[in-house]
Amino acid sequence: MTDNETTTSREDREQLRKEQEDRLLTAWSAPKSWRYWSAVNNSEVGQWYTLTALGFLVFAGVSALIMRAQLAVPENDLVSPDLYNQLFTLHGSVMMFLFAVPILEAVAILLLPELLAARDLPFPRLSAFGFWCFLIGGVFVCGSIFFTAAPSGGWFMYPPLTTDPVQSGIGADIWLLGLSFIEIASIAAAVELIVGVLKFRAPGMRINLIPLYAWYTLVVGGMILFAFPPLIAGDILLEMERAFDWPFFDADRGGSPLLWQHLFWIFGHPEVYIIFLPGVALMAMIVPTFAQRPVVGYSWIVLAAVGTGFLSFGLWVHHMYTTGLPSVSLGFFSAASTAVAIPTAVQLFAFIATVMLGRVVRSVPMLFAAGALAIFVLGGLSGVMVAMAPFDWQAHDTYFVVAHLHYVLIGGMLFPVIAGVYYYFPFVTAKALSEKVGRIGFWLMFVGFNVAFLPMHFTGLRGMPRRVYTYPEGLGWDWLNLISTIGAFTLAAGFALIVIDILRPKGNQPYCERNPWNAGTLEWLEEMPDKPWGVRSIPVVKHRYPLWKDPDFIGKVDRGEFYLPDAQELRRETMVTSVLDAEPIQCLRVPGPSFLPMITAGFTGAAFIAATFHLYWPTLAAGILALASLLFWLWTGTAEIPEKDEKDVGFGLSLPLYQSGPQSVGWWAMFITMLGDAAAFASLIFAYFFYWTIRSDFPNDVTSEGALIYYALGVAAVVGTWLLTLGARYWNLTGAVFASRLAMVGAIVLALLSVAALLAGPYVDGLDPRLHAYPAIVWILALWTVGHIGIGAIMLAYCFARSLAGRLTPRYDIDICNVTLYWHFAAITGVLAPMLVALFPLAA
Amino acid sequence: MPQKELFVAACVGNPNNADKFREAGLGKTETFWQRCIGWARIGPAGLAALMLVACDGPQSSLDPAGYDARRLADLFWVMFVGALVIWVGVMALAFYAARRRDSDPPPEGAANLLILGGGVIFSIAVLTALLVYGLLLMGQLRAYSGAG
Ligand code: HEM
């Protein structure tokens, strides 16, 4: 009797499990055939992203080989000087912007949800949008070389070389607009990843239990958020100078080429750590697995990573030691530059300590990790050398620097990435890469790399400048260069082997067993082959290495013994938790496949590309289409009103399906995006004060009384808009829907008035932006401000329409909450910028 | 420069080089250890010679002709030797950690000591010393050349 009962209940359970799995499968399966390209799930998008970034690596690698072939012997004429310039510029830019940063975002998109036991990222369509932007922009920038129209001013694009239309041609525009477009995609991915780490962790995963990879992702995301905006601000200024002759960098008309160097390196130096830290993050996952023990010094590592992130923003001047800065600055930045070596050393020693306490399992990922250590440490040491300003006076712009930067980048990024490819290949494809090919590939790459780049230190010390297309015989560079070229081709051969192994069809190769490396972290919960739902049920996490702690952990997850084991409504659902303690606060429905991100990216790309060729009407048309598709996407795909308030997620826990304000992921995304936006605004303000510190003719005009009145009106209208927006949110919440709508309309009207007033200010003063850097920067600040107010007005109009359509109600008020948050920031911009522009000239 | 000659002799087929090799203990019949010792004897000299060969040249910053250049070359050599020693040290440590085969691992305290000692104390000490040297040098050079 009892026997019978257990059998039936077991059968019931099996039956239930089967049904649950069917429902999850329906909800999460990737679309089929041509619709496959509408996929937005992190596994598909992550794979496309990774493969595309690897494709750009191959492209940039081939350009490097052509350069090395050209440099093999003196007075070579394989490529022309101009083509050589294009090659090194593209090589550097593609490696940095299209390979290094994207690959790490790609890997994070792929890994992060599984690592946190979430089913997707918070904004799947945003990742898809980022991917399509990346693909379009990248192909556009790389394609230019086939028309010998590629940028040729070096990857840091220094003016005045790059503002001279004859010297630079269309290439500089391609660089500025093509890459800005991609930088926006990078920022979008960063927002996505930050919100992911903050809000998508498995219940119970408090901040001291977060996997190190996720910590690094958080730090790097934050760095992208503050590092890219200065570059975007710089790009805007440079492009304005190129397209409309606004003299920001022209010393004859009140500008300064040094401003570009500052803006570029405020971005460029953190960039190096943005590239390097994710490499360390991969090591932080690989090393404990193969040492078969938890990482030693978890808190040290987290602290060091955060410290590196902060310090890296204080080093940029070490790229400018030879620009004639005062000794005090040089001393300060020398000290800061050496200081950053300390947290780096802490992280590396923590890994060595982990290995020491563990028992190492030899494997290809570990081999690459060891190679990375050997290379990176050397790069770090030569970095300390060039951090000494006096030594840098000698080494600056020589091959010593080329050697140094490749040691850092290849040791800090390329080798860890390949280690990661070997480690995570089974995770993505459920098949393993060949161990033997891996070892041969490693040794070819490792030896080839050192043969190529070690001699370059000496080539540089013996006086060979970087970025020269050829050199005369007899200066002592001939043999060294030949050796470097041989090494580069050896390195390439090793890499090619690995690529072949990655691409080789693996049809009859058996699947890996589950958790093939016997790792301890959550991403290895995954079945082999992988199921589209990510995790079968969302576990409660109480340990840093749950798979090691509890041998039956995988079993429990599989049997659906944790949260959300089902998809009753056939929707894609995952859990949102609180920022610090990861307590469950919402069951979030994430959107499924859609072509809208692709279409929006297409129009946005078209706008940027048309602008490159100065086709302003098509730019405008494409821009309007992009905005329309964006609004359509938001309207149909976001802030959806659920059919019920709450949902039972298991364990008797019922979670709301809708949250707004700081509880919702959308609010966090807006907040984080606006921090980045504020960073760009701060960069423009920095530019204003920079001119003032170095030029006696700045400002070269005083604000007239008439203009002052306009500025004052503008500021008053901005404040009014902000207050009305606050009112709209408040009245909506309290149910006074009509008052709320009225406030929205009033806010829009005031916003438009403020736009007119703020433009009238510089206009009545007769400021001509082509005459001097002062009027130019005033106009840029004015345009920046009214641009933000204009976008804010569109947002308010959107809310108004949503309210009329019944999609924004007192209970369901995400839209107006997020728009209010936007207006907090826009109001700060709208008050600060006009006050600065109007009053500073009077005070100065 | 005797080291340079020795190195060149060892590499470039001087009629005597077979003798030199044998003198240095690099014959075929030696055991592995003997050969290692031989290389250890000839190695540093060879390396130093290689460095010297690699340093000259009309544009070389390591073939200094003026006061500033000489001081900077000194700075380079100090940093070069320091970097080499640190690199070898870190590599040796990593190798030891990976190859360690004794049954019970060192206590966690040792690991923390390593992180603190190597990552924090050692690096701060070395970097401070270097920074003081570098900045003093910068002051002197700028004063000397009348800049800054
Ligand atoms: C695959 C092996 C690589 C080879 C053989 C190689 C070779 C070269 C060469 C020959 C140059 C130009 C030197 C000059 O004329 O000044 C260069 C520059 C550069 N490389 Fe690489 N490189 C490789 C990998 C990488 C990687 C992985 C990165 C970054 C992630 C990278 C980033 C750069 C940068 C930023 C520059 C400076 C470009 C400029 O001067 O504007 N390289 N590389």
mmCIF file of N, CA and C in Angstrom, chain A residues 431-469:
data_model
loop_
_atom_site.group_PDB
_atom_site.id
_atom_site.type_symbol
_atom_site.label_atom_id
_atom_site.label_comp_id
_atom_site.label_asym_id
_atom_site.label_seq_id
_atom_site.Cartn_x
_atom_site.Cartn_y
_atom_site.Cartn_z
ATOM 1 N N LYS A 431 31.267 20.686 -26.216
ATOM 2 C CA LYS A 431 32.367 19.868 -26.743
ATOM 3 C C LYS A 431 33.686 20.462 -26.254
ATOM 4 N N ALA A 432 34.712 19.602 -26.193
ATOM 5 C CA ALA A 432 36.002 20.106 -25.725
ATOM 6 C C ALA A 432 36.909 20.422 -26.901
ATOM 7 N N LEU A 433 37.836 21.341 -26.698
ATOM 8 C CA LEU A 433 38.880 21.584 -27.693
ATOM 9 C C LEU A 433 40.002 20.588 -27.459
ATOM 10 N N SER A 434 40.822 20.392 -28.487
ATOM 11 C CA SER A 434 41.886 19.400 -28.384
ATOM 12 C C SER A 434 42.996 19.886 -27.447
ATOM 13 N N GLU A 435 43.315 19.028 -26.502
ATOM 14 C CA GLU A 435 44.369 19.315 -25.529
ATOM 15 C C GLU A 435 45.725 19.448 -26.235
ATOM 16 N N LYS A 436 45.931 18.534 -27.210
ATOM 17 C CA LYS A 436 47.233 18.488 -27.875
ATOM 18 C C LYS A 436 47.445 19.752 -28.706
ATOM 19 N N VAL A 437 46.435 20.095 -29.514
ATOM 20 C CA VAL A 437 46.551 21.302 -30.322
ATOM 21 C C VAL A 437 46.767 22.504 -29.409
ATOM 22 N N GLY A 438 46.082 22.489 -28.291
ATOM 23 C CA GLY A 438 46.210 23.592 -27.352
ATOM 24 C C GLY A 438 47.644 23.759 -26.881
ATOM 25 N N ARG A 439 48.290 22.631 -26.556
ATOM 26 C CA ARG A 439 49.665 22.736 -26.065
ATOM 27 C C ARG A 439 50.605 23.232 -27.165
ATOM 28 N N ILE A 440 50.457 22.645 -28.356
ATOM 29 C CA ILE A 440 51.334 23.100 -29.452
ATOM 30 C C ILE A 440 51.086 24.577 -29.723
ATOM 31 N N GLY A 441 49.795 24.929 -29.785
ATOM 32 C CA GLY A 441 49.441 26.324 -30.040
ATOM 33 C C GLY A 441 50.034 27.228 -28.981
ATOM 34 N N PHE A 442 49.948 26.782 -27.725
ATOM 35 C CA PHE A 442 50.476 27.620 -26.658
ATOM 36 C C PHE A 442 51.959 27.877 -26.858
ATOM 37 N N TRP A 443 52.721 26.795 -27.093
ATOM 38 C CA TRP A 443 54.173 26.998 -27.163
ATOM 39 C C TRP A 443 54.560 27.852 -28.357
ATOM 40 N N LEU A 444 53.868 27.637 -29.487
ATOM 41 C CA LEU A 444 54.158 28.500 -30.640
ATOM 42 C C LEU A 444 53.860 29.952 -30.297
ATOM 43 N N MET A 445 52.726 30.171 -29.649
ATOM 44 C CA MET A 445 52.352 31.553 -29.338
ATOM 45 C C MET A 445 53.303 32.166 -28.320
ATOM 46 N N PHE A 446 53.621 31.391 -27.307
ATOM 47 C CA PHE A 446 54.432 31.941 -26.221
ATOM 48 C C PHE A 446 55.843 32.266 -26.716
ATOM 49 N N VAL A 447 56.444 31.283 -27.387
ATOM 50 C CA VAL A 447 57.791 31.518 -27.902
ATOM 51 C C VAL A 447 57.747 32.601 -28.968
ATOM 52 N N GLY A 448 56.787 32.482 -29.889
ATOM 53 C CA GLY A 448 56.674 33.474 -30.960
ATOM 54 C C GLY A 448 56.507 34.874 -30.397
ATOM 55 N N PHE A 449 55.667 34.988 -29.384
ATOM 56 C CA PHE A 449 55.439 36.314 -28.817
ATOM 57 C C PHE A 449 56.735 36.909 -28.282
ATOM 58 N N ASN A 450 57.463 36.117 -27.509
ATOM 59 C CA ASN A 450 58.680 36.669 -26.908
ATOM 60 C C ASN A 450 59.755 36.948 -27.952
ATOM 61 N N VAL A 451 59.822 36.076 -28.946
ATOM 62 C CA VAL A 451 60.796 36.340 -30.009
ATOM 63 C C VAL A 451 60.428 37.630 -30.743
ATOM 64 N N ALA A 452 59.144 37.873 -30.876
ATOM 65 C CA ALA A 452 58.735 39.075 -31.601
ATOM 66 C C ALA A 452 58.941 40.331 -30.769
ATOM 67 N N PHE A 453 58.553 40.286 -29.513
ATOM 68 C CA PHE A 453 58.448 41.540 -28.766
ATOM 69 C C PHE A 453 59.602 41.808 -27.808
ATOM 70 N N LEU A 454 60.309 40.767 -27.354
ATOM 71 C CA LEU A 454 61.434 41.048 -26.461
ATOM 72 C C LEU A 454 62.489 41.913 -27.152
ATOM 73 N N PRO A 455 62.894 41.561 -28.391
ATOM 74 C CA PRO A 455 63.904 42.392 -29.056
ATOM 75 C C PRO A 455 63.446 43.832 -29.261
ATOM 76 N N MET A 456 62.129 44.051 -29.317
ATOM 77 C CA MET A 456 61.665 45.420 -29.569
ATOM 78 C C MET A 456 62.082 46.389 -28.472
ATOM 79 N N HIS A 457 62.256 45.876 -27.241
ATOM 80 C CA HIS A 457 62.754 46.768 -26.200
ATOM 81 C C HIS A 457 64.086 47.364 -26.648
ATOM 82 N N PHE A 458 64.915 46.506 -27.214
ATOM 83 C CA PHE A 458 66.245 46.975 -27.615
ATOM 84 C C PHE A 458 66.184 47.805 -28.880
ATOM 85 N N THR A 459 65.303 47.380 -29.805
ATOM 86 C CA THR A 459 65.146 48.213 -30.998
ATOM 87 C C THR A 459 64.796 49.637 -30.572
ATOM 88 N N GLY A 460 63.932 49.728 -29.584
ATOM 89 C CA GLY A 460 63.515 51.045 -29.115
ATOM 90 C C GLY A 460 64.642 51.785 -28.425
ATOM 91 N N LEU A 461 65.362 51.082 -27.529
ATOM 92 C CA LEU A 461 66.455 51.752 -26.831
ATOM 93 C C LEU A 461 67.537 52.179 -27.812
ATOM 94 N N ARG A 462 67.663 51.437 -28.898
ATOM 95 C CA ARG A 462 68.640 51.840 -29.898
ATOM 96 C C ARG A 462 68.085 52.902 -30.827
ATOM 97 N N GLY A 463 66.931 53.435 -30.466
ATOM 98 C CA GLY A 463 66.493 54.656 -31.123
ATOM 99 C C GLY A 463 65.469 54.518 -32.215
ATOM 100 N N MET A 464 64.889 53.346 -32.400
ATOM 101 C CA MET A 464 63.911 53.260 -33.485
ATOM 102 C C MET A 464 62.569 53.829 -33.026
ATOM 103 N N PRO A 465 62.065 54.860 -33.703
ATOM 104 C CA PRO A 465 60.761 55.415 -33.329
ATOM 105 C C PRO A 465 59.632 54.484 -33.752
ATOM 106 N N ARG A 466 58.505 54.565 -33.047
ATOM 107 C CA ARG A 466 57.340 53.799 -33.486
ATOM 108 C C ARG A 466 56.697 54.505 -34.665
ATOM 109 N N ARG A 467 55.798 53.821 -35.335
ATOM 110 C CA ARG A 467 55.022 54.394 -36.434
ATOM 111 C C ARG A 467 55.890 54.890 -37.583
ATOM 112 N N VAL A 468 56.968 54.173 -37.899
ATOM 113 C CA VAL A 468 57.700 54.504 -39.117
ATOM 114 C C VAL A 468 57.514 53.353 -40.095
ATOM 115 N N TYR A 469 57.318 53.676 -41.365
ATOM 116 C CA TYR A 469 57.009 52.604 -42.305
ATOM 117 C C TYR A 469 58.258 51.871 -42.752
#
